[in-house]
XYZ file of C-alpha atoms in Angstrom:
605
model
C -49.739 -57.828 96.357
C -51.956 -54.872 95.486
C -51.704 -52.955 92.277
C -50.032 -50.101 94.043
C -47.374 -52.275 95.647
C -44.257 -52.502 93.558
C -41.388 -54.837 94.279
C -37.986 -53.368 94.886
C -35.783 -53.138 91.830
C -33.757 -56.305 91.256
C -30.710 -56.787 89.103
C -32.041 -58.994 86.244
C -28.921 -61.160 86.200
C -29.048 -61.552 89.967
C -32.748 -62.379 89.878
C -32.160 -64.917 87.137
C -29.329 -66.487 89.126
C -31.546 -66.748 92.248
C -34.409 -68.208 90.264
C -32.121 -70.661 88.499
C -30.706 -71.798 91.842
C -34.034 -72.191 93.591
C -35.860 -73.727 90.627
C -32.968 -76.145 90.015
C -33.032 -77.348 93.608
C -36.838 -77.574 93.628
C -36.648 -79.794 90.539
C -34.465 -82.286 92.449
C -36.455 -82.433 95.691
C -39.153 -84.870 94.460
C -36.483 -87.482 93.715
C -35.188 -87.363 97.286
C -38.542 -88.334 98.724
C -37.946 -92.111 98.671
C -34.418 -91.710 100.041
C -35.359 -89.288 102.804
C -35.093 -91.892 105.570
C -31.571 -92.849 104.440
C -30.436 -89.222 104.349
C -31.927 -88.525 107.796
C -30.225 -91.638 109.203
C -26.935 -90.573 107.645
C -27.328 -87.139 109.204
C -28.097 -88.575 112.656
C -25.033 -90.861 112.561
C -22.881 -87.962 111.356
C -24.126 -85.829 114.260
C -23.173 -88.577 116.749
C -19.746 -88.838 115.028
C -19.307 -85.066 115.397
C -20.057 -85.256 119.132
C -17.477 -88.047 119.520
C -15.075 -85.830 117.580
C -15.288 -83.224 120.343
C -14.133 -85.747 122.952
C -10.434 -85.192 122.147
C -10.888 -81.409 122.654
C -12.526 -82.100 126.006
C -9.735 -84.489 126.958
C -7.068 -81.935 126.048
C -8.853 -79.303 128.112
C -9.134 -81.588 131.123
C -5.511 -82.624 130.690
C -4.445 -78.971 130.806
C -6.492 -78.418 133.946
C -5.011 -81.541 135.568
C -1.436 -80.638 134.644
C -1.850 -77.201 136.232
C -3.029 -78.773 139.475
C -0.535 -78.982 142.325
C -0.519 -82.807 142.220
C -1.705 -84.199 138.857
C -3.563 -87.521 138.913
C -1.732 -89.865 136.527
C -4.579 -92.384 136.414
C -6.959 -89.598 135.398
C -4.502 -88.500 132.687
C -4.404 -92.052 131.276
C -8.206 -92.115 131.328
C -8.350 -88.817 129.439
C -5.941 -90.241 126.868
C -8.166 -93.287 126.454
C -11.221 -91.057 126.011
C -9.433 -89.011 123.344
C -8.397 -92.183 121.490
C -11.913 -93.603 121.698
C -13.370 -90.357 120.493
C -11.091 -90.213 117.459
C -11.735 -93.887 116.566
C -15.467 -93.575 117.131
C -15.674 -90.393 115.114
C -13.983 -91.852 112.061
C -15.891 -95.137 112.282
C -19.323 -93.479 112.594
C -18.509 -90.902 109.951
C -17.626 -93.752 107.583
C -20.936 -95.426 108.378
C -22.793 -92.163 107.795
C -21.064 -91.683 104.454
C -21.965 -95.274 103.471
C -25.631 -94.730 104.369
C -25.634 -91.410 102.517
C -24.083 -93.048 99.441
C -26.869 -95.643 99.413
C -29.499 -92.968 99.650
C -27.767 -90.860 97.008
C -27.470 -93.839 94.658
C -31.205 -94.405 95.056
C -31.917 -90.798 94.163
C -29.528 -91.082 91.217
C -31.291 -94.259 90.069
C -34.722 -92.626 90.334
C -33.621 -89.570 88.330
C -32.025 -91.560 85.551
C -34.869 -94.066 85.371
C -37.529 -91.381 85.233
C -35.539 -89.359 82.713
C -35.197 -92.412 80.461
C -38.914 -93.213 80.826
C -39.878 -89.647 80.092
C -37.616 -89.374 77.022
C -39.313 -92.502 75.660
C -42.733 -90.770 75.987
C -41.843 -87.379 74.569
C -42.127 -86.734 70.842
C -39.161 -88.156 68.939
C -38.612 -84.728 67.411
C -37.647 -83.300 70.821
C -34.895 -85.901 71.223
C -33.728 -85.481 67.634
C -33.425 -81.717 68.048
C -31.249 -82.091 71.173
C -27.639 -82.968 70.527
C -26.757 -86.287 72.122
C -23.912 -84.699 74.100
C -26.390 -82.402 75.859
C -28.614 -85.245 76.977
C -25.517 -87.315 77.961
C -24.384 -84.424 80.181
C -27.711 -84.359 82.017
C -28.130 -88.127 82.454
C -24.481 -88.909 83.155
C -22.489 -85.929 84.383
C -25.086 -83.834 86.208
C -26.803 -86.776 87.889
C -23.423 -88.232 88.851
C -22.385 -84.900 90.367
C -25.594 -84.901 92.377
C -24.814 -88.331 93.831
C -21.329 -87.279 94.867
C -22.710 -84.100 96.406
C -25.391 -85.768 98.454
C -23.210 -88.686 99.548
C -20.573 -86.393 101.049
C -22.413 -83.144 101.763
C -25.070 -84.592 104.080
C -22.681 -86.173 106.631
C -20.030 -83.412 106.237
C -22.486 -80.533 106.617
C -24.323 -82.120 109.560
C -21.031 -82.847 111.247
C -19.825 -79.273 110.661
C -23.028 -77.754 112.059
C -23.146 -80.006 115.104
C -19.442 -79.407 115.871
C -19.869 -75.648 115.396
C -22.935 -75.411 117.630
C -21.499 -77.711 120.311
C -18.206 -75.802 120.478
C -20.076 -72.514 120.598
C -22.250 -73.651 123.520
C -19.236 -75.158 125.338
C -17.100 -72.029 124.877
C -19.939 -69.774 125.967
C -20.192 -71.905 129.131
C -16.470 -71.596 129.778
C -16.114 -67.835 129.116
C -18.648 -65.898 127.049
C -16.205 -63.064 126.320
C -13.586 -65.309 124.734
C -16.312 -67.266 122.949
C -17.452 -64.084 121.237
C -13.840 -63.377 120.270
C -13.431 -66.858 118.775
C -16.681 -66.831 116.777
C -16.776 -63.191 115.770
C -15.342 -63.884 112.248
C -17.996 -66.568 111.557
C -20.791 -64.189 110.540
C -18.801 -62.151 108.013
C -17.223 -65.337 106.698
C -20.646 -66.926 105.975
C -21.832 -63.682 104.410
C -18.791 -63.709 102.124
C -19.272 -67.298 101.005
C -22.971 -66.676 100.386
C -22.158 -63.654 98.290
C -19.410 -65.601 96.464
C -21.908 -68.281 95.509
C -24.519 -65.715 94.374
C -21.947 -63.694 92.443
C -20.474 -66.762 90.709
C -24.013 -68.087 90.139
C -24.559 -65.355 87.574
C -22.306 -67.343 85.275
C -24.203 -70.610 85.882
C -26.427 -70.339 82.813
C -23.471 -69.503 80.560
C -21.506 -72.387 82.152
C -24.328 -74.769 81.479
C -24.618 -73.701 77.833
C -20.894 -73.823 77.212
C -20.480 -77.244 78.775
C -23.451 -78.654 76.879
C -22.155 -77.297 73.564
C -18.641 -78.625 74.237
C -19.905 -82.110 75.154
C -22.133 -82.246 72.086
C -19.327 -81.145 69.784
C -16.932 -83.742 71.204
C -19.457 -86.547 70.842
C -20.266 -85.402 67.305
C -16.565 -85.218 66.376
C -15.893 -88.745 67.649
C -18.916 -90.189 65.871
C -18.063 -88.402 62.663
C -14.346 -89.229 62.713
C -14.536 -91.533 59.651
C -16.082 -88.693 57.592
C -13.619 -86.166 59.015
C -10.662 -88.331 57.996
C -12.160 -89.294 54.639
C -12.474 -85.672 53.518
C -9.406 -84.473 55.335
C -11.458 -82.111 57.518
C -9.615 -82.947 60.675
C -8.081 -79.464 61.049
C -11.323 -77.576 60.513
C -13.535 -79.821 62.604
C -11.024 -80.124 65.400
C -10.600 -76.378 65.372
C -14.386 -75.920 65.726
C -14.400 -78.305 68.678
C -11.334 -76.626 70.082
C -13.074 -73.212 69.945
C -15.948 -74.608 71.988
C -13.514 -76.093 74.505
C -11.714 -72.749 74.740
C -15.079 -71.037 75.275
C -15.851 -73.480 78.035
C -12.444 -72.815 79.628
C -13.086 -69.076 79.417
C -16.497 -69.474 81.101
C -14.979 -71.637 83.863
C -12.243 -69.043 84.339
C -14.801 -66.256 84.705
C -16.841 -68.486 86.988
C -13.811 -69.180 89.177
C -12.616 -65.566 89.235
C -16.047 -64.446 90.313
C -15.925 -66.888 93.216
C -12.228 -66.618 94.105
C -11.915 -63.246 95.907
C -14.878 -63.829 98.183
C -14.064 -67.517 98.705
C -10.511 -66.543 99.628
C -11.940 -63.960 102.077
C -13.966 -66.759 103.620
C -10.804 -68.831 104.246
C -8.887 -65.814 105.574
C -11.680 -64.926 108.068
C -11.883 -68.508 109.341
C -8.169 -68.407 110.191
C -8.177 -64.855 111.476
C -9.407 -65.488 115.008
C -5.808 -66.232 116.094
C -5.174 -62.497 115.523
C -7.627 -61.582 118.276
C -7.606 -64.624 120.599
C -3.985 -64.170 121.682
C -3.928 -60.429 122.345
C -7.374 -60.220 123.939
C -6.904 -63.445 125.889
C -3.429 -62.331 126.975
C -4.746 -58.974 128.130
C -7.563 -60.624 130.182
C -5.034 -63.080 131.660
C -2.578 -60.331 132.593
C -5.392 -58.353 134.208
C -6.344 -61.421 136.271
C -9.748 -61.811 134.646
C -8.903 -65.059 132.848
C -7.510 -68.263 134.365
C -4.436 -69.807 132.812
C -6.205 -73.065 131.919
C -9.014 -71.067 130.290
C -6.570 -69.082 128.184
C -4.885 -72.297 127.126
C -8.247 -73.880 126.371
C -9.170 -71.106 123.940
C -5.701 -71.187 122.373
C -5.901 -74.951 121.848
C -9.593 -75.407 120.954
C -10.557 -71.938 119.740
C -7.994 -71.740 116.969
C -9.584 -74.740 115.186
C -13.186 -74.033 116.098
C -14.036 -72.297 112.787
C -12.302 -74.906 110.623
C -15.482 -76.924 110.800
C -17.102 -74.307 108.560
C -14.745 -75.197 105.694
C -17.207 -77.984 104.840
C -19.676 -75.190 104.068
C -17.363 -74.068 101.269
C -17.854 -77.448 99.592
C -21.612 -77.002 99.907
C -21.740 -73.518 98.481
C -19.154 -74.099 95.757
C -21.100 -77.062 94.390
C -24.616 -75.889 95.032
C -24.883 -73.780 91.865
C -23.572 -76.728 89.764
C -26.176 -79.031 91.343
C -28.915 -76.464 90.780
C -27.778 -76.062 87.127
C -28.160 -79.803 86.632
C -31.514 -79.657 88.326
C -32.646 -76.956 85.925
C -31.697 -79.117 82.963
C -33.581 -82.035 84.462
C -36.565 -79.794 84.934
C -36.338 -78.631 81.299
C -36.520 -82.216 80.092
C -39.443 -83.072 82.328
C -41.189 -79.873 81.201
C -41.391 -81.257 77.656
C -44.905 -82.615 77.422
C -45.108 -86.340 76.544
C -47.397 -87.655 73.847
C -50.773 -88.424 75.418
C -50.802 -92.105 76.398
C -53.159 -94.503 74.771
C -55.656 -96.436 76.895
C -54.353 -99.142 79.204
C -56.574 -101.723 77.501
C -56.090 -101.526 73.771
C -58.971 -101.231 71.388
C -59.386 -104.043 68.858
C -57.962 -103.384 65.414
C -60.015 -105.363 62.935
C -57.880 -104.914 59.804
C -54.722 -103.209 58.524
C -56.332 -100.417 56.520
C -54.541 -97.101 57.082
C -56.427 -93.793 56.868
C -54.977 -90.278 56.959
C -57.858 -87.834 57.401
C -57.049 -84.140 56.780
C -53.762 -84.396 58.707
C -51.703 -81.260 59.303
C -48.513 -81.151 61.384
C -45.869 -78.625 62.366
C -42.640 -78.952 64.325
C -42.429 -75.320 65.431
C -44.020 -72.396 63.626
C -44.079 -73.609 60.045
C -46.313 -76.450 58.803
C -44.407 -79.558 57.672
C -47.576 -81.262 56.433
C -50.926 -79.761 55.440
C -54.294 -81.418 54.787
C -52.922 -84.915 54.074
C -55.690 -87.403 53.212
C -55.353 -90.857 51.754
C -56.265 -94.515 52.379
C -53.954 -97.512 52.127
C -56.011 -100.676 51.789
C -54.843 -104.018 53.309
C -52.390 -105.893 51.172
C -51.508 -102.908 48.961
C -48.363 -100.822 48.369
C -48.607 -97.079 48.803
C -45.492 -95.219 47.604
C -44.626 -91.702 48.809
C -42.352 -89.742 46.461
C -41.343 -86.154 46.017
C -38.523 -83.627 46.268
C -36.163 -83.752 49.246
C -37.552 -81.935 52.287
C -41.110 -82.165 51.061
C -42.396 -84.022 54.132
C -42.225 -87.693 53.075
C -40.460 -89.021 56.179
C -42.560 -86.825 58.468
C -45.728 -88.284 56.969
C -44.593 -91.895 57.485
C -43.346 -91.233 61.000
C -46.770 -89.927 62.130
C -48.174 -93.397 61.512
C -45.801 -94.729 64.152
C -46.877 -91.896 66.382
C -43.410 -90.439 66.724
C -45.402 -87.193 66.890
C -49.119 -86.402 67.048
C -50.581 -84.155 64.318
C -52.061 -80.837 65.429
C -54.989 -81.298 63.003
C -56.779 -84.368 61.641
C -56.551 -88.021 62.589
C -54.684 -91.181 61.589
C -56.443 -94.557 61.872
C -55.502 -98.192 61.578
C -58.422 -100.509 60.991
C -60.720 -97.617 61.854
C -59.132 -96.986 65.241
C -57.258 -93.692 65.829
C -53.595 -94.406 66.584
C -53.861 -92.008 69.559
C -56.355 -94.428 71.130
C -54.019 -97.443 70.765
C -51.746 -98.441 73.560
C -48.027 -98.227 72.704
C -47.833 -102.042 72.803
C -50.744 -102.435 70.404
C -49.413 -99.782 68.041
C -46.028 -101.574 67.973
C -47.861 -104.799 67.110
C -49.658 -103.079 64.242
C -46.800 -101.118 62.625
C -43.159 -101.918 62.012
C -40.498 -99.751 60.392
C -37.501 -100.517 58.204
C -35.454 -97.360 57.761
C -32.370 -96.373 55.793
C -30.535 -95.488 58.976
C -30.308 -98.785 60.761
C -29.708 -98.964 64.473
C -28.427 -102.033 66.306
C -27.665 -102.312 69.992
C -24.203 -103.345 71.194
C -25.545 -106.838 71.804
C -25.638 -110.251 70.138
C -27.508 -110.963 66.933
C -30.175 -112.844 68.834
C -30.403 -109.997 71.386
C -30.999 -107.445 68.634
C -33.674 -109.612 67.031
C -35.448 -110.150 70.302
C -35.993 -106.389 70.610
C -38.969 -107.022 68.317
C -40.160 -110.084 70.206
C -38.648 -110.722 73.623
C -39.944 -114.300 73.883
C -38.944 -115.309 70.332
C -37.947 -118.960 70.110
C -34.779 -120.133 68.371
C -36.920 -121.555 65.598
C -38.586 -118.193 65.023
C -35.209 -116.450 64.965
C -33.828 -118.983 62.493
C -36.905 -118.476 60.272
C -36.458 -114.699 60.340
C -32.769 -115.061 59.549
C -33.526 -117.368 56.604
C -36.243 -115.127 55.169
C -33.965 -112.070 55.513
C -31.316 -113.770 53.329
C -28.813 -113.996 56.200
C -28.312 -117.785 56.383
C -24.948 -117.806 54.540
C -23.708 -114.856 56.555
C -24.664 -116.493 59.868
C -22.987 -119.762 58.835
C -19.655 -117.884 58.572
C -19.830 -116.677 62.170
C -18.127 -119.027 64.720
C -20.503 -117.840 67.511
C -23.627 -117.816 65.356
C -26.549 -116.041 67.014
C -24.364 -115.093 69.981
C -22.024 -112.982 67.832
C -21.638 -109.465 69.209
C -22.469 -106.876 66.532
C -20.531 -104.046 68.196
C -21.710 -100.490 68.930
C -24.266 -99.482 66.267
C -23.568 -102.804 64.476
C -20.087 -101.632 63.468
C -18.830 -105.236 63.057
C -21.332 -105.829 60.252
C -21.472 -104.445 56.727
C -24.171 -101.995 55.737
C -26.121 -104.684 53.876
C -25.853 -107.122 56.761
C -27.113 -104.472 59.203
C -30.042 -103.664 56.910
C -31.039 -107.303 56.514
C -30.784 -107.800 60.288
C -33.258 -104.927 60.823
C -35.555 -106.556 58.235
C -35.313 -109.839 60.156
C -36.243 -107.923 63.278
C -39.298 -106.509 61.496
C -40.214 -110.034 60.348
C -40.201 -111.177 63.976
C -42.526 -108.367 64.890
C -44.840 -109.553 62.080
C -46.845 -106.322 62.105
C -49.665 -106.087 59.527
C -48.535 -102.568 58.505
C -44.970 -102.002 57.311
C -43.345 -98.627 56.693
C -40.239 -98.712 54.438
C -37.861 -95.844 53.992
C -36.378 -97.430 50.946
C -33.752 -99.674 52.454
C -31.692 -100.254 49.312
C -30.786 -96.640 48.592
C -27.189 -96.782 49.793
C -26.027 -100.432 49.478
C -23.943 -102.301 46.955
C -25.665 -104.222 44.114
C -25.048 -107.676 45.653
C -26.574 -106.591 48.971
C -29.395 -104.829 47.151
C -30.594 -108.025 45.544
C -30.610 -109.847 48.853
C -32.339 -106.943 50.609
C -35.015 -106.738 47.889
C -35.679 -110.444 48.310
C -35.867 -110.001 52.099
C -38.267 -107.091 51.720
C -40.453 -109.107 49.401
C -40.721 -111.748 52.170
C -41.415 -109.064 54.767
C -44.227 -107.234 52.969
C -46.049 -110.246 51.558
C -49.766 -109.818 52.313
C -49.258 -106.654 54.397
C -50.199 -102.989 54.046
C -47.042 -101.330 52.899
C -46.181 -97.595 52.891
C -42.875 -96.943 51.141
C -40.874 -93.766 51.014
C -39.359 -94.127 47.538
C -36.052 -92.678 46.381
C -35.555 -94.894 43.331
C -38.677 -94.438 41.306
C -38.125 -97.677 39.379
C -38.811 -99.663 42.560
C -42.370 -98.365 42.918
C -43.573 -98.500 39.280
C -45.973 -101.311 40.283
C -47.323 -99.601 43.406
C -51.089 -99.637 43.919
C -50.996 -95.918 44.475
C -48.307 -93.259 44.405
C -48.582 -90.083 46.464
C -46.423 -87.128 45.280
C -45.626 -84.910 48.274
C -44.207 -81.473 47.788
C -43.952 -78.601 50.374
C -46.019 -80.639 52.861
C -48.978 -81.315 50.558
C -50.055 -84.200 48.355
C -49.911 -82.540 44.926
C -50.529 -85.651 42.818
C -51.811 -89.169 43.323
C -52.450 -92.182 41.136
C -50.673 -95.140 39.572
C -47.355 -94.887 37.786
C -48.928 -94.689 34.361
C -51.659 -92.264 35.430
C -49.099 -89.895 36.853
C -46.908 -90.082 33.738
C -49.985 -89.272 31.630
C -50.764 -86.284 33.845
C -47.345 -84.814 32.945
C -46.932 -83.140 36.332
C -44.277 -83.233 39.059
C -44.089 -87.021 39.070
C -43.423 -87.062 35.325
C -40.635 -84.526 35.837
C -39.120 -86.625 38.633
C -39.314 -89.706 36.375
C -37.581 -87.840 33.580
C -34.830 -86.700 35.925
C -34.446 -90.234 37.217
C -34.028 -91.651 33.708
C -31.566 -88.868 32.863
C -29.492 -89.868 35.843
C -29.618 -93.492 34.652
C -28.290 -92.413 31.283
C -25.298 -90.807 33.038
C -24.679 -93.975 35.030
C -25.508 -92.259 38.345
C -28.344 -94.624 39.187
C -29.350 -98.163 38.145
C -31.789 -98.361 35.303
C -35.291 -99.682 35.668
C -34.369 -102.781 33.686
C -31.459 -103.528 36.042
C -33.755 -103.459 39.062
C -36.490 -105.530 37.583
């Protein structure tokens, strides 16, 4: 387009709706590539079924012709009845086969989308997943992909059958009498124009519908997960009201969506049924004037009245197309999130467990979370990271596991940049024990084998023993095969924490990152967890995010992080002598001990 050529003005909302529809459908096309043969086969079988479905119409027409003859042939009438019956049976049988084949193809597409979404989400930065509410991702992977399967499984055979039936009847009727054929099919063009406009008009609400549904799903999931807290603090009325408001908003959007579609969709139905208004008077006038034979008039009255009903399947297509495209747009948004660059397929050799942060700076969005972080953690030492809440401690530790890549600087293990390690090698080098434990809805053994899939029973027993879980396991009738429940809900907090420590022991990584695991457990569990951690970190390079300062008084080095920077570093005594931020934190910690809000240093030693 030249500089002087200007596109015609376009309604921004209409243009956005068109782009959303086309981009959403384009996003889904690559997944249909491997199932294309199945969809084509389903379409071909559906076309044959549609042709067989016309046999009863042909039989009725021939029956009318025969009955109007001076001497009807009864044998021929019986034959026509048999043809009609065979046509009906064949049509339903082949249409069932076509739907089955389409379902198989659609399930394959559904499988490919979900598999690739899962694989992609594993590769994207963890921050992207954390910033998306789980209900939104659930809607894409479950609801939208499920709707796509239902659409493809039924739309392909139904639409092909509708088109084949429509075209065949049109050609047949034109051959019988072109004038009456034009009368029968005259409403088809305005009807299709109405349904296309209805879809386009309703599609303007697609983005709002997508947002409202995602917010509602996320709120419902969050409410269910937080129900214990809601009940504990008697917040049921407020939290339920907030969720109710999102549900009401969703209902309002759906109502607007439906009302935008309804008048034009209703017009589509009315036009499809309106040909009776013109077939009878025009056909009667032609018959009275002697220009139309009786059997021809009866043919158009019998067959013509239902000829346009085949287009009703189109309503299913158009009514669901914007929903499918909306889901495709969400899928495209997820795939548009760039994954972390993959490490090499053959991992570089890591010679030791020394950890180096070299001038590392990192930001999530516009503001820097970490700036110019540099330190070295030597093998077999404990490096503690302390500081005010929100200062960047957890972000710093998570970069070592490559949950994100820093925008500036490099992080190395044994002299090798973590970005150059394969994901498998990085997992072998670094293990994490976090405050927020996560266990799969599986057995105890299954959760432990997440760290080492081929772990032997002896290795599992050793990890259980070292994690101080022997007595706990002895109380379980099913032992290692005990189901822990969703998120480990059947276990206590201390038991879950020790199980994650046992999992880290099985991984046996030379570098261990601890987000102090005893911060929120009872004293009895704390002692056991401390003993388990001592077993875990023996001889390893340990980086600990410390909340209770008494637990890191003997650390080889302490890094004080505030506002994304290391503001102090040294041993416990050196930092106390410096009388800076660490000394202030230590004073506050001891003041809390004096109030009985935290255990004293003596109690933890």
